[in-house]
Amino acid sequence: MKNYDLIIVGAGPGGSVAAKTAAENGLKTIFFERGRNPGEKNSSGCGLGPRMFRDFPKMMKELTPEECPSMRAGIAARNYFINKDDIVSGYIMARPTESVSYEPAKSWITMNVYRSEFDPWIAKFATDAGAELKTSTLIVDLLKEDGKICGVIDEKGEKYRAPIVIGADGVISTVARKSGLRKRWAQNQVTLTLQYDFQAPSEKIDDIMGDETLAVWWGSNFPASYQVFFNDGFHQGLGNWMNWWDKNPLYYLNRVINLKYYQRLLKILDAKPRELQSHLLPWLDYPFNTHTDGVILIGDAGGFPCPLEAEGIYPAMVTGKLAAEIASEAITSGDVSKVTLKKFDEEWQNTSIGKEFEAGYELWNIWKALPFSPKETMSWFVPMIMEILGGIFDWSQPHAKRVRQIASHVKSYMPKATPFIMTYVFPLIAKVFEDDLDKLMDPKKIMKVLPKLLDMLPQKKKKRGG
Amino acid sequence: MKIELEDLTKRVLGTGDFITIDYAKCNNCDCCLIICVMNLWRKKEGKIYIVDDYQSKCLECAACYQICDAGAIKFQYPNGGTGIVIEKG
Ligand SMILES: Cc1cc2nc3c(=O)[nH]c(=O)nc-3n(C[C@H](O)[C@H](O)[C@H](O)COP(=O)(O)OP(=O)(O)OC[C@H]3O[C@@H](n4cnc5c(N)ncnc54)[C@H](O)[C@@H]3O)c2cc1C
Ligand code: SF4
Ligand code: SF4
């Protein structure tokens, strides 16, 4: 039996930041990883968000291409809109906009780097701080004495003892299972996300994509699919909640790959499939059951990815740091009870992550109803959006007539768009602006305004001069 | 475009069995048949099973375990240092 102050299961970004923080606080810390190296079991998009660089500046400053050769900054992002005939009917490209308030968010949207490089890089901060990393080791159970959790047991039966165990062991968390905090996610709390990695020459990516290094393919026949460019390749992936799939998930990903437009892109990029990955990703409207006596769950194990887009690395790092700080205090005070560890919830709720979850349900719900409901919603949303964006630049009629045609056509989508706006958009607006939903959604008010608004749209111009 | 999946994964052998099915709990809902990207779950004469060579094909995503509300699929990650190696995650 080996004794520690703190045990952390998992050496992903969450576990490594927790281990670093704990070691810096003087705790005798060990963190476990089932892979031979951190990162070799992990699959992400993988874009790092700018908040990581804002909130962990000292560390992130050291992320360089020498350390992580696959690094590539995502300055411009493209949104492809694909209609129900699988035709790319338009796209919007965007760079960080004028309202973005800090660096590096002004300079790029995401920093992309493979996990096989990023995870070992971040784990080194923890070992440098004095934490012990034990790789090739699977934790299979929690050590209990008189029913109280006091450590972990690995697959060889080796026991490790500590007053607190941090579960940083990702989506299928042994710590969550064995502590009784969660047996299994509900099917609408976790997504299956699969992706291909394609290999492509750096020069081709530079020449063809320029500073575009991120794309979302908004489909009418598949859930929104992301594309993330690295130095010598890119990911193409998609996901949806477990209870959504009616066919092998690969069928949907292959539908993206087999778009004519996509095939052309593969050809000009000289891209070849290099790897296939499939991973679960928690995607909740609100994290729950994050701690109990002697246990705290962080990152994916705690259900912390963002409710709208499931950015999960930054939340794992933030919750990892907090958990280690709270564990340090609790261990020093000698009280590691659930009541004391409740502080973890109070603290994460006060962070950027907590702010995100304040509108958690509304964000989660709109993502579910829009990009993750391709047939039900995207199939009319895409032509509607493109009617507006693309319809004007057309020479088939005098432009004024085109505007009327477009308005009239957009009106035909209203029977679908109106309930959508009422159910998903208004509640989100109400939450974000802390406005009164009842006031916003007052049917009397809406019915008074809406028909008038709609009637205005397609009206034909009166002929001038009789 | 047909992508050959066989060449797209690497692994360290020696996992041993890490997925098992408990027939007493299986209610034949067929969810595992759909969810497995590698198509490793099959049904024969009304009985669900996982292919014999799943250890050399499985992506360790645990989707089969997660989808089985009946709790019939037992899943534990393979022993440390064995199984799938993701090089470009
Ligand atoms: C396909 C996909 C795309 C994504 N894209 C992005 C993105 O672009 N940007 C973003 O921010 N987030 C993204 N995410 C989410 C992000 O990957 C996760 O939220 C993040 O990795 C969570 O970090 P973590 O440290 O909590 O857990 P993980 O990164 O999952 O780390 C857990 C670690 O614990 C180890 N482990 C598990 N069980 C045991 C055990 N019993 N014993 C020992 N070790 C164990 C694992 O091997 C792993 O290394 C994506 C997720 C997926 C699946
Ligand atoms: S998901 Fe579970 S219950 Fe359903 S068929 Fe598969 S093993 Fe049986
Ligand atoms: S873990 Fe994933 S790849 Fe392996 S059998 Fe289960 S669903 Fe299939």
XYZ file of C-alpha atoms and ligand atoms in Angstrom:
624
model
C 0.000 0.000 0.000
C 1.295 3.409 -0.979
C 0.174 6.588 0.765
C -0.514 9.949 -0.824
C -2.262 13.208 0.046
C -4.202 13.241 -3.208
C -5.008 10.680 -5.900
C -6.149 11.720 -9.355
C -7.471 9.158 -11.830
C -6.838 10.219 -15.436
C -4.095 12.259 -17.077
C -6.170 14.207 -19.599
C -6.073 18.017 -19.463
C -8.296 18.044 -16.351
C -6.258 15.498 -14.384
C -2.960 17.112 -15.330
C -4.009 20.611 -14.278
C -5.384 19.177 -11.023
C -2.108 17.320 -10.405
C -0.038 20.415 -11.167
C -2.118 22.579 -8.818
C -2.024 20.021 -6.006
C 1.736 19.475 -6.305
C 2.316 23.237 -6.265
C 0.236 23.393 -3.092
C 2.657 20.928 -1.540
C 0.430 17.848 -1.672
C 2.008 14.460 -2.284
C 0.121 13.741 -5.479
C -0.161 10.814 -7.877
C -2.118 10.727 -11.133
C -2.904 7.611 -13.153
C -3.256 7.055 -16.879
C -4.347 3.846 -18.562
C -2.500 4.701 -21.795
C 1.243 4.178 -22.157
C 1.375 7.938 -22.509
C -1.183 10.630 -21.751
C -3.234 11.368 -24.861
C -2.968 8.036 -26.633
C -6.521 7.087 -25.657
C -8.048 10.475 -26.321
C -9.878 11.947 -29.242
C -11.026 15.531 -29.630
C -11.883 17.932 -32.440
C -9.315 19.289 -31.313
C -9.467 23.009 -30.928
C -8.244 24.755 -27.793
C -10.347 27.783 -26.868
C -8.930 31.273 -26.212
C -10.187 31.278 -22.608
C -7.449 28.733 -21.856
C -4.847 31.292 -22.916
C -6.556 34.049 -20.920
C -6.938 32.025 -17.722
C -3.785 29.856 -17.848
C -1.425 32.394 -19.466
C 1.858 31.220 -17.984
C 1.319 27.681 -19.116
C -0.211 28.345 -22.503
C 2.537 30.800 -23.429
C 4.818 27.780 -23.576
C 2.757 25.973 -26.206
C 4.956 26.250 -29.289
C 5.339 24.354 -32.566
C 8.622 22.977 -31.220
C 6.674 21.329 -28.393
C 3.586 20.443 -30.421
C 4.372 20.336 -34.159
C 0.749 19.821 -35.204
C -0.248 23.278 -33.893
C -2.248 25.500 -36.183
C -4.266 28.575 -35.214
C -7.853 28.733 -36.396
C -8.240 32.337 -37.482
C -11.124 32.034 -39.896
C -14.044 29.647 -39.648
C -16.294 28.619 -42.467
C -19.911 27.520 -42.186
C -21.129 25.426 -45.081
C -24.886 25.058 -45.516
C -25.910 21.799 -47.153
C -29.433 21.222 -48.406
C -31.465 18.041 -48.419
C -30.107 17.085 -51.839
C -26.620 17.107 -50.281
C -25.609 20.189 -52.219
C -23.517 22.895 -50.589
C -25.977 25.699 -51.174
C -23.835 28.404 -49.605
C -21.359 29.313 -46.956
C -20.352 32.052 -44.580
C -16.786 32.621 -43.562
C -16.104 34.527 -40.373
C -13.125 35.842 -38.476
C -13.185 37.079 -34.888
C -15.577 40.031 -35.046
C -15.204 43.590 -33.800
C -16.911 42.887 -30.493
C -14.388 40.230 -29.429
C -12.649 41.820 -26.473
C -9.273 40.236 -25.694
C -6.180 38.573 -27.116
C -5.685 35.922 -28.362
C -9.412 35.664 -29.120
C -9.047 38.640 -31.471
C -6.399 36.781 -33.440
C -7.877 33.333 -33.698
C -10.981 31.322 -32.874
C -9.267 28.078 -31.823
C -5.711 26.777 -31.563
C -5.648 23.283 -32.991
C -3.291 20.580 -31.782
C -3.462 16.773 -31.640
C -4.112 15.269 -28.214
C -1.186 12.857 -28.613
C 1.015 15.968 -28.400
C -1.068 18.209 -26.156
C -1.819 15.758 -23.332
C 1.816 14.717 -22.676
C 2.812 18.399 -22.930
C 0.317 19.453 -20.271
C 1.069 16.422 -18.041
C 4.703 17.537 -17.899
C 3.703 20.678 -15.984
C 2.357 18.393 -13.267
C 5.395 16.115 -13.120
C 7.685 19.165 -13.188
C 5.759 20.488 -10.181
C 6.491 17.216 -8.387
C 3.387 15.075 -9.017
C 3.985 11.383 -9.742
C 2.531 10.094 -13.010
C 1.810 6.389 -13.295
C 1.056 5.386 -16.885
C -0.081 2.026 -18.336
C -2.190 1.646 -15.215
C -5.929 1.100 -15.162
C -7.773 2.011 -11.988
C -10.537 -0.549 -11.558
C -11.991 0.229 -8.150
C -12.039 2.549 -5.178
C -10.451 1.512 -1.924
C -12.956 1.611 0.927
C -12.653 1.224 4.662
C -15.755 1.043 6.831
C -17.659 2.100 3.722
C -15.525 5.222 3.403
C -13.573 5.924 0.229
C -9.864 6.189 0.991
C -8.005 5.428 -2.226
C -7.929 3.400 -5.431
C -7.055 -0.081 -6.673
C -5.400 -0.798 -10.010
C -5.880 -3.771 -12.327
C -3.036 -5.658 -10.663
C -4.655 -5.291 -7.258
C -2.143 -2.676 -6.109
C -3.660 -0.280 -3.558
C -3.034 3.447 -3.237
C -4.306 5.428 -0.306
C -5.311 9.094 0.027
C -8.048 11.056 1.824
C -9.403 12.435 -1.473
C -9.736 10.933 -4.964
C -10.336 13.249 -7.918
C -12.150 11.535 -10.790
C -10.531 13.000 -13.916
C -11.116 9.768 -15.778
C -13.318 11.096 -18.531
C -16.762 10.198 -19.786
C -16.888 6.559 -18.612
C -15.598 7.367 -15.165
C -14.698 4.480 -12.917
C -14.543 6.912 -10.003
C -18.116 8.061 -10.704
C -19.341 4.483 -11.041
C -17.591 3.079 -7.996
C -18.397 6.006 -5.709
C -22.071 5.685 -6.573
C -22.216 9.225 -7.935
C -23.413 7.998 -11.307
C -24.074 4.568 -12.665
C -24.452 5.598 -16.268
C -25.394 8.783 -18.127
C -28.943 9.184 -19.340
C -28.958 8.752 -23.110
C -29.572 12.472 -23.678
C -26.651 13.490 -21.476
C -23.919 12.023 -23.603
C -23.095 12.025 -27.293
C -21.259 9.588 -29.493
C -18.738 11.543 -31.550
C -16.722 9.932 -34.289
C -14.153 11.365 -36.598
C -11.748 10.634 -39.375
C -8.302 12.115 -39.340
C -7.039 12.920 -42.833
C -3.429 13.401 -43.690
C -2.617 16.295 -46.041
C 0.597 18.090 -46.971
C 1.157 21.290 -44.968
C 1.809 23.353 -48.091
C -1.482 22.266 -49.620
C -3.367 23.194 -46.470
C -1.636 26.580 -46.420
C -2.215 27.273 -50.113
C -5.800 26.121 -50.292
C -7.205 26.929 -46.879
C -5.112 30.012 -46.109
C -5.943 31.137 -42.597
C -9.202 29.199 -42.596
C -8.628 26.396 -40.172
C -12.013 25.521 -38.885
C -15.303 24.669 -40.559
C -18.754 23.495 -39.640
C -20.757 21.618 -42.246
C -24.401 22.309 -41.384
C -26.242 19.440 -43.019
C -29.838 18.523 -43.741
C -29.037 14.802 -43.829
C -26.438 14.549 -41.070
C -25.845 16.274 -37.731
C -23.554 19.324 -37.981
C -20.057 18.119 -38.781
C -16.880 19.936 -37.747
C -13.599 20.148 -39.608
C -10.436 21.168 -37.822
C -7.120 21.752 -39.588
C -3.734 20.924 -38.110
C -0.290 21.411 -39.536
C -0.315 18.215 -41.593
C -3.875 16.992 -41.568
C -7.427 17.567 -40.445
C -10.311 16.037 -38.557
C -13.782 15.580 -39.919
C -16.209 14.469 -37.276
C -19.772 14.560 -36.035
C -21.837 13.437 -33.113
C -25.252 13.314 -31.565
C -26.902 12.173 -28.366
C -27.037 8.418 -27.863
C -30.796 8.227 -28.361
C -30.684 9.965 -31.749
C -28.993 7.349 -33.919
C -31.164 5.197 -36.169
C -28.261 3.762 -38.184
C -24.585 3.077 -37.725
C -23.117 6.515 -36.909
C -20.493 5.997 -39.588
C -23.235 6.164 -42.212
C -23.773 9.832 -41.322
C -20.100 10.722 -41.247
C -19.596 9.043 -44.605
C -22.422 11.167 -45.962
C -20.289 14.228 -45.283
C -17.228 12.641 -46.843
C -19.230 11.673 -49.908
C -20.595 15.145 -50.610
C -19.406 16.088 -54.095
C -18.002 19.303 -52.686
C -16.118 17.402 -50.005
C -14.663 14.939 -52.472
C -13.340 17.840 -54.512
C -11.776 19.334 -51.382
C -10.097 16.013 -50.554
C -8.733 15.839 -54.072
C -7.240 19.313 -54.196
C -5.840 18.935 -50.678
C -4.318 15.609 -51.672
C -5.860 14.252 -48.475
C -5.864 10.580 -47.405
C -7.741 9.007 -44.493
C -5.260 8.275 -41.702
C -7.260 7.311 -38.628
C -10.800 6.583 -37.434
C -11.786 7.407 -33.861
C -14.972 7.061 -31.870
C -15.408 8.569 -28.411
C -18.202 9.506 -26.059
C -18.612 13.123 -25.020
C -20.832 14.276 -22.145
C -23.174 17.061 -23.276
C -25.482 18.181 -20.500
C -27.741 21.071 -19.695
C -26.259 21.125 -16.197
C -23.645 19.097 -14.299
C -24.950 17.132 -11.312
C -23.631 14.845 -8.548
C -20.120 16.247 -8.817
C -18.851 15.203 -5.390
C -19.360 13.032 -2.359
C -17.343 12.115 0.757
C -13.703 12.026 -0.348
C -14.447 12.316 -4.071
C -14.668 15.146 -6.603
C -15.449 14.668 -10.307
C -14.008 17.108 -12.841
C -13.984 17.628 -16.607
C -15.827 14.997 -18.616
C -16.200 12.766 -15.562
C -18.246 15.564 -13.965
C -20.183 16.455 -17.138
C -18.620 19.894 -17.640
C -18.360 20.351 -21.447
C -20.160 23.490 -22.638
C -23.929 22.997 -23.098
C -23.989 24.613 -26.547
C -20.972 23.296 -28.437
C -19.389 20.877 -25.950
C -16.038 22.623 -25.718
C -14.578 20.420 -22.996
C -10.847 20.965 -22.567
C -11.068 24.394 -20.983
C -13.841 23.316 -18.563
C -11.738 20.267 -17.612
C -8.776 22.519 -16.802
C -10.847 25.030 -14.822
C -12.623 22.370 -12.770
C -9.346 20.439 -12.329
C -7.647 23.480 -10.834
C -10.590 24.279 -8.547
C -10.954 20.695 -7.353
C -7.269 20.510 -6.433
C -7.474 23.793 -4.511
C -10.545 22.668 -2.621
C -8.975 19.265 -1.963
C -5.863 20.995 -0.561
C -7.955 23.035 1.880
C -10.054 20.043 2.879
C -7.009 17.816 3.462
C -5.304 20.500 5.540
C -8.443 20.977 7.635
C -8.876 17.208 7.994
C -12.476 17.349 6.837
C -13.064 15.722 3.445
C -16.795 15.213 3.848
C -19.379 15.857 1.178
C -20.521 18.937 3.074
C -17.054 20.489 2.874
C -16.505 19.476 -0.735
C -19.769 21.153 -1.667
C -17.610 24.239 -1.994
C -16.552 22.790 -5.353
C -20.036 23.437 -6.751
C -20.180 26.937 -5.318
C -16.828 27.754 -6.852
C -17.261 26.395 -10.377
C -20.644 28.073 -10.550
C -18.751 31.351 -10.120
C -16.412 30.753 -13.030
C -16.781 31.252 -16.766
C -18.068 27.642 -16.858
C -20.782 28.430 -14.337
C -21.873 31.454 -16.381
C -22.161 29.184 -19.426
C -24.473 26.805 -17.580
C -26.772 29.598 -16.363
C -28.480 29.317 -19.744
C -27.474 25.641 -19.937
C -30.870 24.174 -20.692
C -31.772 26.757 -23.330
C -28.404 26.435 -25.091
C -28.484 22.636 -24.971
C -32.058 22.596 -26.217
C -31.510 24.871 -29.206
C -28.449 22.901 -30.297
C -30.495 19.737 -30.078
C -33.322 21.256 -32.108
C -31.196 22.848 -34.809
C -27.840 21.343 -35.891
C -28.608 17.996 -34.266
C -32.031 17.727 -35.913
C -30.955 17.681 -39.539
C -34.085 16.211 -41.093
C -36.609 17.980 -38.884
C -35.077 21.447 -38.806
C -32.016 21.928 -40.984
C -33.903 20.696 -44.060
C -36.022 23.899 -44.026
C -33.599 26.113 -42.158
C -30.866 25.815 -44.806
C -33.018 26.816 -47.814
C -34.616 29.589 -45.724
C -31.265 31.070 -44.723
C -29.904 30.708 -48.232
C -33.003 32.318 -49.698
C -32.115 35.409 -47.689
C -28.339 35.289 -48.043
C -28.108 34.086 -51.583
C -31.381 35.172 -53.133
C -30.553 38.808 -53.765
C -27.563 38.163 -55.989
C -29.587 36.831 -58.821
C -30.229 38.175 -62.322
C -33.395 36.279 -63.105
C -35.703 39.251 -62.424
C -35.452 42.967 -61.724
C -33.992 43.219 -58.232
C -37.066 44.764 -56.662
C -39.116 41.859 -57.935
C -36.528 39.449 -56.565
C -36.837 41.033 -53.121
C -40.588 40.480 -53.223
C -40.142 36.900 -54.432
C -37.706 36.216 -51.628
C -39.960 37.791 -49.012
C -42.895 35.762 -50.194
C -40.837 32.584 -50.193
C -39.450 33.231 -46.736
C -43.025 33.735 -45.566
C -43.825 30.201 -46.717
C -41.358 28.921 -44.122
C -43.088 30.749 -41.282
C -45.369 27.867 -40.242
C -42.168 25.990 -39.395
C -40.015 28.897 -38.291
C -42.541 30.536 -35.950
C -43.026 27.603 -33.559
C -39.290 27.065 -33.640
C -38.636 30.664 -32.623
C -41.288 30.498 -29.891
C -40.008 27.207 -28.458
C -36.263 27.624 -28.715
C -35.211 31.175 -29.527
C -37.441 33.245 -27.213
C -36.623 31.221 -24.084
C -32.930 31.612 -24.872
C -33.265 35.355 -25.404
C -35.240 35.653 -22.184
C -32.527 33.779 -20.271
C -29.586 35.596 -21.803
C -31.066 39.076 -21.314
C -32.713 38.080 -18.050
C -35.978 39.274 -19.467
C -39.387 38.039 -18.507
C -40.276 35.148 -20.793
C -44.004 35.642 -20.273
C -43.687 39.222 -21.359
C -41.655 38.267 -24.416
C -43.927 35.413 -25.363
C -47.244 37.031 -24.576
C -49.310 35.380 -27.323
C -51.580 38.415 -27.572
C -48.641 40.633 -28.234
C -47.104 38.229 -30.708
C -50.338 37.713 -32.581
C -50.769 41.443 -32.825
C -47.335 42.032 -34.292
C -46.649 38.886 -36.268
C -49.424 38.953 -38.892
C -48.701 42.608 -39.539
C -45.058 41.871 -39.955
C -45.745 38.988 -42.287
C -48.268 40.959 -44.312
C -45.722 43.639 -44.863
C -43.321 41.232 -46.473
C -44.800 40.080 -49.758
C -46.952 43.068 -50.604
C -46.654 44.145 -54.171
C -45.565 47.658 -54.847
C -48.331 49.924 -56.125
C -47.837 50.891 -59.721
C -46.633 54.444 -60.072
C -48.626 56.856 -62.138
C -51.652 54.603 -62.576
C -15.522 6.935 -51.810
C -15.076 3.760 -49.824
C -12.733 4.109 -46.872
C -11.036 0.922 -45.685
C -11.409 0.957 -41.898
C -8.974 -1.859 -41.214
C -5.921 0.314 -41.822
C -7.179 3.231 -39.792
C -6.571 1.989 -36.245
C -3.534 0.834 -34.286
C -3.404 -1.137 -31.086
C -1.200 -2.875 -28.574
C -2.285 -6.502 -28.295
C -2.934 -8.341 -25.056
C -6.118 -6.682 -23.836
C -7.797 -9.905 -22.794
C -11.602 -9.881 -22.666
C -12.989 -6.507 -21.681
C -16.547 -6.645 -22.990
C -18.995 -9.344 -21.952
C -22.725 -9.818 -22.239
C -25.084 -10.948 -19.520
C -27.885 -12.808 -21.303
C -30.066 -12.790 -18.226
C -30.360 -9.014 -18.640
C -30.468 -8.593 -22.441
C -33.947 -7.657 -23.650
C -33.124 -7.791 -27.364
C -33.642 -4.082 -27.925
C -30.958 -4.147 -30.675
C -29.527 -0.763 -29.662
C -25.979 -2.128 -29.507
C -26.293 -3.351 -33.102
C -26.874 0.198 -34.305
C -24.472 2.176 -32.157
C -21.205 0.335 -32.777
C -19.239 2.234 -35.416
C -17.141 -0.876 -36.096
C -20.244 -3.038 -36.404
C -18.943 -5.547 -33.867
C -22.318 -6.500 -32.399
C -24.367 -9.085 -34.299
C -27.521 -11.119 -33.885
C -27.977 -14.751 -34.802
C -31.132 -16.757 -34.198
C -32.459 -14.025 -31.990
C -29.351 -13.878 -29.851
C -27.034 -10.880 -29.523
C -23.302 -11.430 -29.509
C -20.051 -9.532 -30.037
C -17.729 -10.828 -32.769
C -14.902 -13.117 -31.631
C -12.115 -10.821 -32.792
C -13.558 -7.657 -31.244
C -10.350 -7.166 -29.249
C -8.485 -6.372 -32.444
C -11.202 -4.083 -33.849
C -12.853 -2.262 -30.935
C -12.340 1.506 -30.650
C -12.910 1.460 -26.857
C -15.592 4.110 -27.177
C -17.883 2.294 -24.689
C -20.938 3.294 -26.723
C -22.310 -0.259 -26.502
C -22.003 -0.195 -22.721
C -23.592 3.266 -22.482
C -26.531 2.524 -24.802
C -27.544 -0.676 -23.010
C -30.105 0.550 -20.508
C -30.750 -3.046 -19.514
C -27.219 -3.168 -18.124
C -26.482 -6.355 -20.061
C -23.148 -5.188 -21.462
C -20.247 -5.294 -19.042
C -17.392 -3.062 -20.065
C -14.075 -2.284 -18.446
C -11.282 -0.532 -20.312
C -8.508 -2.963 -21.317
C -5.573 -3.295 -18.967
C -3.192 -0.351 -18.804
C -0.888 -0.011 -21.804
C -2.912 -2.295 -24.085
C -5.610 -1.735 -26.686
C -6.248 1.132 -29.060
C -3.541 3.722 -29.689
C -4.876 7.000 -31.012
C -2.066 8.823 -32.769
C -3.942 11.752 -34.245
C -6.747 12.432 -31.756
C -14.602 13.723 -30.990
C -14.519 14.786 -29.953
C -14.233 16.101 -30.325
C -14.062 17.082 -29.349
N -13.667 18.325 -29.735
C -13.289 19.221 -28.789
C -12.692 20.457 -29.152
O -12.443 20.725 -30.327
N -12.364 21.331 -28.159
C -12.597 21.053 -26.849
O -12.282 21.868 -25.985
N -13.171 19.881 -26.475
C -13.508 18.965 -27.414
N -14.040 17.756 -27.028
C -14.237 17.501 -25.605
C -12.911 17.186 -24.916
O -12.204 16.205 -25.621
C -13.147 16.681 -23.496
O -14.124 17.453 -22.878
C -11.861 16.719 -22.689
O -10.912 15.837 -23.214
C -12.124 16.392 -21.229
O -10.921 16.350 -20.526
P -10.795 15.423 -19.225
O -9.415 15.658 -18.718
O -11.929 15.669 -18.334
O -10.983 13.934 -19.724
P -10.186 13.091 -20.851
O -9.481 13.989 -21.784
O -11.142 12.113 -21.373
O -9.085 12.348 -19.975
C -9.378 11.261 -19.159
C -8.129 10.411 -19.065
O -8.315 9.397 -18.099
C -7.829 8.168 -18.601
N -8.602 7.117 -17.924
C -9.928 6.874 -18.029
N -10.304 5.887 -17.196
C -9.194 5.508 -16.522
C -8.953 4.559 -15.511
N -9.947 3.802 -15.022
N -7.686 4.408 -15.055
C -6.659 5.174 -15.545
N -6.848 6.111 -16.505
C -8.105 6.288 -16.978
C -8.052 8.236 -20.087
O -7.199 7.390 -20.803
C -7.801 9.727 -20.370
O -6.461 9.989 -20.703
C -14.250 16.764 -27.989
C -14.586 15.458 -27.622
C -14.712 14.475 -28.579
C -15.014 13.081 -28.161
S -28.294 -3.027 -26.052
Fe -28.222 -4.454 -24.311
S -30.338 -5.142 -24.072
Fe -30.209 -4.216 -26.101
S -29.731 -5.915 -27.476
Fe -27.757 -5.040 -26.888
S -27.115 -6.244 -25.105
Fe -29.291 -6.646 -25.394
S -16.613 -0.090 -27.304
Fe -17.318 0.979 -29.169
S -16.197 0.018 -30.849
Fe -15.993 -1.345 -29.064
S -17.661 -2.816 -29.305
Fe -18.452 -1.172 -27.999
S -19.447 0.256 -29.436
Fe -18.141 -1.089 -30.659
